[in-house]
Short mmCIF file of C-alpha atoms in Angstrom, two decimals:
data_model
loop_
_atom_site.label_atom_id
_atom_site.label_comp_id
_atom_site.label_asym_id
_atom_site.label_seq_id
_atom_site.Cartn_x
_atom_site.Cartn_y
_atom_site.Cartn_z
CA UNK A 300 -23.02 246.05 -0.84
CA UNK A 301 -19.27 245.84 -1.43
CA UNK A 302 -19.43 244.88 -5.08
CA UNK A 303 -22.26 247.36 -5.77
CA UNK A 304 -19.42 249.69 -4.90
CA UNK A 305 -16.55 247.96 -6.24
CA UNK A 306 -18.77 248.36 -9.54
CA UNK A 307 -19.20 251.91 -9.05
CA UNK A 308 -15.45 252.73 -8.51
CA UNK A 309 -15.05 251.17 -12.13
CA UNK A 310 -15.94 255.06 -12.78
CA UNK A 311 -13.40 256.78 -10.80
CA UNK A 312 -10.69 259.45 -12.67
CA UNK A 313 -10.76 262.38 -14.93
CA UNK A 314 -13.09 262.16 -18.05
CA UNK A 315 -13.05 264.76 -20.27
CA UNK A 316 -15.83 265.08 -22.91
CA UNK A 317 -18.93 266.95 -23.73
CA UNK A 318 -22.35 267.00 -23.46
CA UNK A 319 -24.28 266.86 -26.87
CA UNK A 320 -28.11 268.28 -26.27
CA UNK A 321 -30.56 267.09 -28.91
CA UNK A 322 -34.95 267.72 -29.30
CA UNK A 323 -36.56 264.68 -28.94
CA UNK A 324 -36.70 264.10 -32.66
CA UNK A 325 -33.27 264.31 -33.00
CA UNK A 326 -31.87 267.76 -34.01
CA UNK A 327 -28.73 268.75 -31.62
CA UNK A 328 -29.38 271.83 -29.87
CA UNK A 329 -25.72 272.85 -28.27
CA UNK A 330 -22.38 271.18 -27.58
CA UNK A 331 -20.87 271.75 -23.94
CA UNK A 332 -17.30 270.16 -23.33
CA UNK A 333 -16.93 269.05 -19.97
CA UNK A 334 -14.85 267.53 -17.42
CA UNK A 335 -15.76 264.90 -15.08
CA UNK A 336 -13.75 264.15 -11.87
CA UNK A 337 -14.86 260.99 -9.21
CA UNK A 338 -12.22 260.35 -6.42
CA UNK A 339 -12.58 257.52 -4.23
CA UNK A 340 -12.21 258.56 -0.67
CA UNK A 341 -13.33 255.24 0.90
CA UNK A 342 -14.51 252.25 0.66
CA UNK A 343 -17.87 253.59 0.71
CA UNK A 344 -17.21 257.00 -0.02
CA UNK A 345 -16.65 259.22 -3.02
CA UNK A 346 -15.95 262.81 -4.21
CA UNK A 347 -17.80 264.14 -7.48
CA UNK A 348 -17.11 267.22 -9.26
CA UNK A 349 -18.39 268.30 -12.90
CA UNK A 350 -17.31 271.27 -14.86
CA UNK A 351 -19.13 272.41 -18.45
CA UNK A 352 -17.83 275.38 -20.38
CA UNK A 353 -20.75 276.47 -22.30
CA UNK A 354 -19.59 278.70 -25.12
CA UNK A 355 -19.87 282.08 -24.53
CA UNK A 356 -20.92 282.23 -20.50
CA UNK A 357 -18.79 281.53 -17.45
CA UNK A 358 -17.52 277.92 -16.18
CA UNK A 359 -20.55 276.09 -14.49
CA UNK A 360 -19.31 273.76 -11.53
CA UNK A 361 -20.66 271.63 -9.31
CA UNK A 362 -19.18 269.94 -6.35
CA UNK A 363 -20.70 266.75 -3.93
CA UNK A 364 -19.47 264.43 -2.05
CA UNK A 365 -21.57 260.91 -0.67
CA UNK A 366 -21.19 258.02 0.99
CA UNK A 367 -24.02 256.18 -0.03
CA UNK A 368 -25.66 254.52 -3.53
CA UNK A 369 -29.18 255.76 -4.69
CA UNK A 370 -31.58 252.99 -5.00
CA UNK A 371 -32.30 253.98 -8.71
CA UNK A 372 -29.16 253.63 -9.56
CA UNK A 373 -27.25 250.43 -10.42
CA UNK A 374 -23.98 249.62 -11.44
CA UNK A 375 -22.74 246.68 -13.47
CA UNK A 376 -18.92 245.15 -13.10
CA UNK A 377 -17.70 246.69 -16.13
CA UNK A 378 -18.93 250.09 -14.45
CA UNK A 379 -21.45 250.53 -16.99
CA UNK A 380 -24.92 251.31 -15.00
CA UNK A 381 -28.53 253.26 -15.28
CA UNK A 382 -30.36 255.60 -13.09
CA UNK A 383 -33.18 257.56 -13.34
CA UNK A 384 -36.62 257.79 -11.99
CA UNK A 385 -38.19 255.04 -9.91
CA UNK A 386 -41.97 255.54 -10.63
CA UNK A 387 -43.74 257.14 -14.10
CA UNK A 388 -45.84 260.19 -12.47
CA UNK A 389 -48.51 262.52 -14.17
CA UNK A 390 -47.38 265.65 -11.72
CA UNK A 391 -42.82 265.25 -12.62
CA UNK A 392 -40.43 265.03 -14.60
CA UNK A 393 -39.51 261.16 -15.98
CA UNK A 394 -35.66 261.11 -16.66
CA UNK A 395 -33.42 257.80 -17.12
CA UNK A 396 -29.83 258.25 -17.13
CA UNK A 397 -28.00 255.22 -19.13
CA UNK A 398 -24.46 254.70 -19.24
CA UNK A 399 -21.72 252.40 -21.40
CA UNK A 400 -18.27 252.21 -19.45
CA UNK A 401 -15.03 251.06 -21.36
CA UNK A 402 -11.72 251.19 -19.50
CA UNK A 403 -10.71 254.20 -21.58
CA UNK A 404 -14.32 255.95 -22.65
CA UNK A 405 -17.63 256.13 -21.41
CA UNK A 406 -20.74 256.78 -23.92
CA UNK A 407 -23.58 257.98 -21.57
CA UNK A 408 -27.11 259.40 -22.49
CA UNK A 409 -30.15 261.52 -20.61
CA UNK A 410 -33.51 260.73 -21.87
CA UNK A 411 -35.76 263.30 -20.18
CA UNK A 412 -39.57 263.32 -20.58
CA UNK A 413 -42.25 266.24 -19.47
CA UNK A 414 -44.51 265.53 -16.50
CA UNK A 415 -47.44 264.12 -18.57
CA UNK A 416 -45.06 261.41 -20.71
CA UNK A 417 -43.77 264.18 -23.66
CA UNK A 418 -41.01 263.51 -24.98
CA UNK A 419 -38.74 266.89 -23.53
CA UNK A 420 -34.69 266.43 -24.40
CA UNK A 421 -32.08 264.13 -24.97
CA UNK A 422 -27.84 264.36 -23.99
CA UNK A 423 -25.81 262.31 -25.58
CA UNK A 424 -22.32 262.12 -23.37
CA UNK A 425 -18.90 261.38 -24.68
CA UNK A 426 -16.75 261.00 -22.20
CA UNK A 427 -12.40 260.03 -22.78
CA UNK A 428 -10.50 258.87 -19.56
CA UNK A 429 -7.70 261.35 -19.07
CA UNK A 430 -4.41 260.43 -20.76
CA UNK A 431 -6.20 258.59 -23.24
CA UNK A 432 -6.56 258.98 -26.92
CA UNK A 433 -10.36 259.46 -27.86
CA UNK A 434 -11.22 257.14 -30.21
CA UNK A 435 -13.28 258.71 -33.39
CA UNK A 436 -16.48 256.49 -34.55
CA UNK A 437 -19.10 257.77 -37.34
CA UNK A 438 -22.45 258.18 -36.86
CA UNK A 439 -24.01 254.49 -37.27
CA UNK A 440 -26.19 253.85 -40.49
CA UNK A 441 -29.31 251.49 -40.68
CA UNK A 442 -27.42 249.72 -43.13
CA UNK A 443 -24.74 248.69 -40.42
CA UNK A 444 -27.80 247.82 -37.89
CA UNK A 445 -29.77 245.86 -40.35
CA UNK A 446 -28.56 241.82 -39.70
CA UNK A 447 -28.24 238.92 -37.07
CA UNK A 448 -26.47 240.04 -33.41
CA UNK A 449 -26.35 237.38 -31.09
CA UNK A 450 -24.86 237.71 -27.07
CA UNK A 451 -25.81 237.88 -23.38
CA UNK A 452 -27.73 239.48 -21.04
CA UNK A 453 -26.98 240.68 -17.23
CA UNK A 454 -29.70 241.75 -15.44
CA UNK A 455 -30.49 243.42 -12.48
CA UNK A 456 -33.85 243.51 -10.43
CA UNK A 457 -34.59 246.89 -9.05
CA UNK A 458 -33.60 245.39 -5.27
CA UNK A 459 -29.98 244.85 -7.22
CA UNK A 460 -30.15 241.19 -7.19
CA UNK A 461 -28.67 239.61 -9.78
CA UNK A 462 -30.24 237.46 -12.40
CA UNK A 463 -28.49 234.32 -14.27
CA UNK A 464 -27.15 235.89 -17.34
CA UNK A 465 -29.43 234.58 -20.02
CA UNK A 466 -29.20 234.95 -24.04
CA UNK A 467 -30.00 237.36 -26.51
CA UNK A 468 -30.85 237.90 -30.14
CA UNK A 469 -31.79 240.90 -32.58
CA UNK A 470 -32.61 241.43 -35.84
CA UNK A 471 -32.98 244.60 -38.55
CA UNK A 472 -34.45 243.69 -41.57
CA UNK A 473 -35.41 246.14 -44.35
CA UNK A 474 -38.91 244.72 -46.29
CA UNK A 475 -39.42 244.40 -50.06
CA UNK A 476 -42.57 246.71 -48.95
CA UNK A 477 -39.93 249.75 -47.73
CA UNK A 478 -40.97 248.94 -44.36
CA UNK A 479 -38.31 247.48 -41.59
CA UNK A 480 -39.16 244.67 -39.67
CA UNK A 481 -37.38 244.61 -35.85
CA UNK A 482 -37.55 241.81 -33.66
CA UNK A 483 -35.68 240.92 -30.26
CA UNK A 484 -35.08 238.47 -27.79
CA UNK A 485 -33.90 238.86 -23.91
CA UNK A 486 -34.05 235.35 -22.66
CA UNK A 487 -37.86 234.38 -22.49
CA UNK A 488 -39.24 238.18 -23.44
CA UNK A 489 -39.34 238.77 -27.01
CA UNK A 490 -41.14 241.00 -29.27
CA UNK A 491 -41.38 242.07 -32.89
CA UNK A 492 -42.56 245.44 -35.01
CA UNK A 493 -42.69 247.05 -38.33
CA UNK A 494 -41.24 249.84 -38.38
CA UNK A 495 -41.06 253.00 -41.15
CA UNK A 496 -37.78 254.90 -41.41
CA UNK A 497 -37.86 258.85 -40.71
CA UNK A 498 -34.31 260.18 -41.24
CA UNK A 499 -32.28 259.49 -38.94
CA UNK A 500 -35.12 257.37 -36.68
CA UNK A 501 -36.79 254.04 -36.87
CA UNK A 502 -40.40 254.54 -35.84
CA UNK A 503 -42.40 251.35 -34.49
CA UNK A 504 -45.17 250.44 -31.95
CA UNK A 505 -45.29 247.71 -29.34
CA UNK A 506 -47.86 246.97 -26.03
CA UNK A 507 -49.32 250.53 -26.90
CA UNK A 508 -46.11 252.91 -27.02
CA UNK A 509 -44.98 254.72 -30.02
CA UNK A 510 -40.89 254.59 -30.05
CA UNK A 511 -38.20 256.16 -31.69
CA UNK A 512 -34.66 254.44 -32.26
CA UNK A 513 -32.26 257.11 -33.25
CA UNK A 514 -29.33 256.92 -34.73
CA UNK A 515 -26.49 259.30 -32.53
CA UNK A 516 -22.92 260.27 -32.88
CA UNK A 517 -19.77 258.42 -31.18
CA UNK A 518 -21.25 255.26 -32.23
CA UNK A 519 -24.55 255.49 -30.04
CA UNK A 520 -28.52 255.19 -30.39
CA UNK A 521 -31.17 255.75 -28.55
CA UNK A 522 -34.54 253.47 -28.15
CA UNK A 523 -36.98 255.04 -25.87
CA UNK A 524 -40.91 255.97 -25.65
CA UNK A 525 -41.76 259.05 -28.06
CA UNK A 526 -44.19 259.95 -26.00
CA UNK A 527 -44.79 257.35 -22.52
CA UNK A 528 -48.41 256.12 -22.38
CA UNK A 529 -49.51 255.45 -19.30
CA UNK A 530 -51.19 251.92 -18.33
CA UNK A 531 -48.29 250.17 -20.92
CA UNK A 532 -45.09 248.84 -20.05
CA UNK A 533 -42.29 250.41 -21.48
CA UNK A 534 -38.22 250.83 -21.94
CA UNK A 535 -35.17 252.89 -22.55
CA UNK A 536 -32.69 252.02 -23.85
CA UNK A 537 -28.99 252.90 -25.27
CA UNK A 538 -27.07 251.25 -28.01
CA UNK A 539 -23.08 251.78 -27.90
CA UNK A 540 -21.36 250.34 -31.17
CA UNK A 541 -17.90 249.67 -30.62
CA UNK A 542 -16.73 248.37 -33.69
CA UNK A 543 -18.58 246.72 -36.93
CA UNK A 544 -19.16 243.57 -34.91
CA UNK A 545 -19.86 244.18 -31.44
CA UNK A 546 -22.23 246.00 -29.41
CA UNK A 547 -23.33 247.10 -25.90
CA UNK A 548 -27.09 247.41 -25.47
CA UNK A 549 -28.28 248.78 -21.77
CA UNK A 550 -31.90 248.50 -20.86
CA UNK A 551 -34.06 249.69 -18.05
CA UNK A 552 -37.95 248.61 -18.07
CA UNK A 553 -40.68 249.85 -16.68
CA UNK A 554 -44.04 247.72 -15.69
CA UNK A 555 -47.85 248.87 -16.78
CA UNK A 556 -48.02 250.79 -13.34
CA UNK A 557 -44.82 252.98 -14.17
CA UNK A 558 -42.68 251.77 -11.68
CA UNK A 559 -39.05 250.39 -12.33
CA UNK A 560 -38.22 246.42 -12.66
CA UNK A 561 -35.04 246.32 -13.72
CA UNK A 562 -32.03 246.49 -15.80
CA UNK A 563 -30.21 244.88 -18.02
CA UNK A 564 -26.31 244.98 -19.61
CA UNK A 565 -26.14 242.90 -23.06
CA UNK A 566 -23.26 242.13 -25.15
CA UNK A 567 -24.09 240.94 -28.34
CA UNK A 568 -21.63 240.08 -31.87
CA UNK A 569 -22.84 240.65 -35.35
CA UNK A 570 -23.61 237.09 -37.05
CA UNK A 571 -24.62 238.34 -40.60
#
């Protein structure tokens, strides 16, 4: 339990950022800069408090404090961790909450989905530890995607036992037919689709769920259900490009019944 929160105090300062709300297609709705504040008070105990200045209407603040860890959530030693729902329902909301933590700036994203499995919003979340310089990255491109990345995977079973770290591989390919071809590899799971390009996503199929990978800004994407079918497994996912050649990839799956597995924290280096 210590290094769960050892990992979790990876998190702790001032971030100041803003939260980026998009449709689920992709089209960015409003931009909220925000500050972030988590103070350790314990060894098992932390302060939380989140301001947003939405433009045009008052300060909205909230305040908590806790001195426990949910069991959705999990938190990896970099910091970086996911939370979210525990169990796909018919009758409630389905939200997964995915986060990338650098010493110095934190990419996070919401992926929220209607009781039912439509697809409802997305928030992209920029975050810059106080003092520091926020770094600018464009908006990736297919182009930059498209090639060999080859690296690691962490994962995490949903009782937050650790896995041995086991390797990965990915590939974007664009087809003579105009078509993209997508494959991956997370130690012994791997899968492959064609996919067709709609501005700014990458539309594919596997085990019976449509998906969407969508290109963000800050150097993010998104991979996640468009719409969750129930009876099919499924994951969400966010992509975190930190320079040409490397990337951080976190993952949270879901079985056939809905319910979470796990999650998993991948590193991975351009090869080609």
């Amino acid at each position: 339990m210590s290094d769960i929160w050892e990992n979790f105090f990876k998190n702790s300062g001032v971030w100041k950022g803003c939260f980026n709300r998009f449709t689920p297609g992709g089209k960015l709705v409003s931009v909220t800069p925000s500050c972030l504040t988590l103070a350790r008070s314990g060894d098992t105990s932390a302060s939380f408090q989140i301001v947003r200045y939405p433009e045009g209407k008052a300060a909205e603040e909230f305040k908590t404090e806790f001195s426990s860890i949910n069991r959705s959530s999990i938190f990896f030693p970099d910091g970086s961790f996911s939370k979210g729902s525990m169990q796909l329902s018919p009758f409630s909301e389905f939200v997964a909450e995915l986060s990338l933590t650098l010493p110095s700036e934190r990419l996070r994203l919401v992926q929220a989905f209607q009781p039912g499995g439509g697809g409802d919003y997305l928030v992209l979340i920029q975050e810059t530890r106080e003092g520091c310089e926020q770094i600018q990255r464009p908006r990736v491109s297919f182009d930059r995607l498209c090639g060999l990345w080859r690296g690691q995977a962490m994962t995490y079973l949903n009782n937050w036992f650790a896995l041995d770290p086991v390797d990965t591989e990915s590939k974007l390919e664009r087809l003579p037919s105009g078509q993209w071809l997508y494959s991956w590899q997370v130690g012994s799971d791997r899968g492959q689709a064609q996919a067709r390009l709609d501005g700014s996503r990458l539309l594919f199929e596997q085990d019976g769920q449509p998906y969407q990978l969508l290109l963000l800004p800050y150097g993010g994407a998104s991979l996640c259900p468009i719409a969750i079918q129930r009876h099919a497994p499924f994951r969400c996912e966010l992509m975190f490009f930190v320079d040409s050649t490397i990337r951080l990839r976190i993952i949270r799956r879901y079985l056939s019944d809905g319910s979470w597995v796990d999650q998993s924290l991948i590193r991975e280096e351009k090869i080609d």
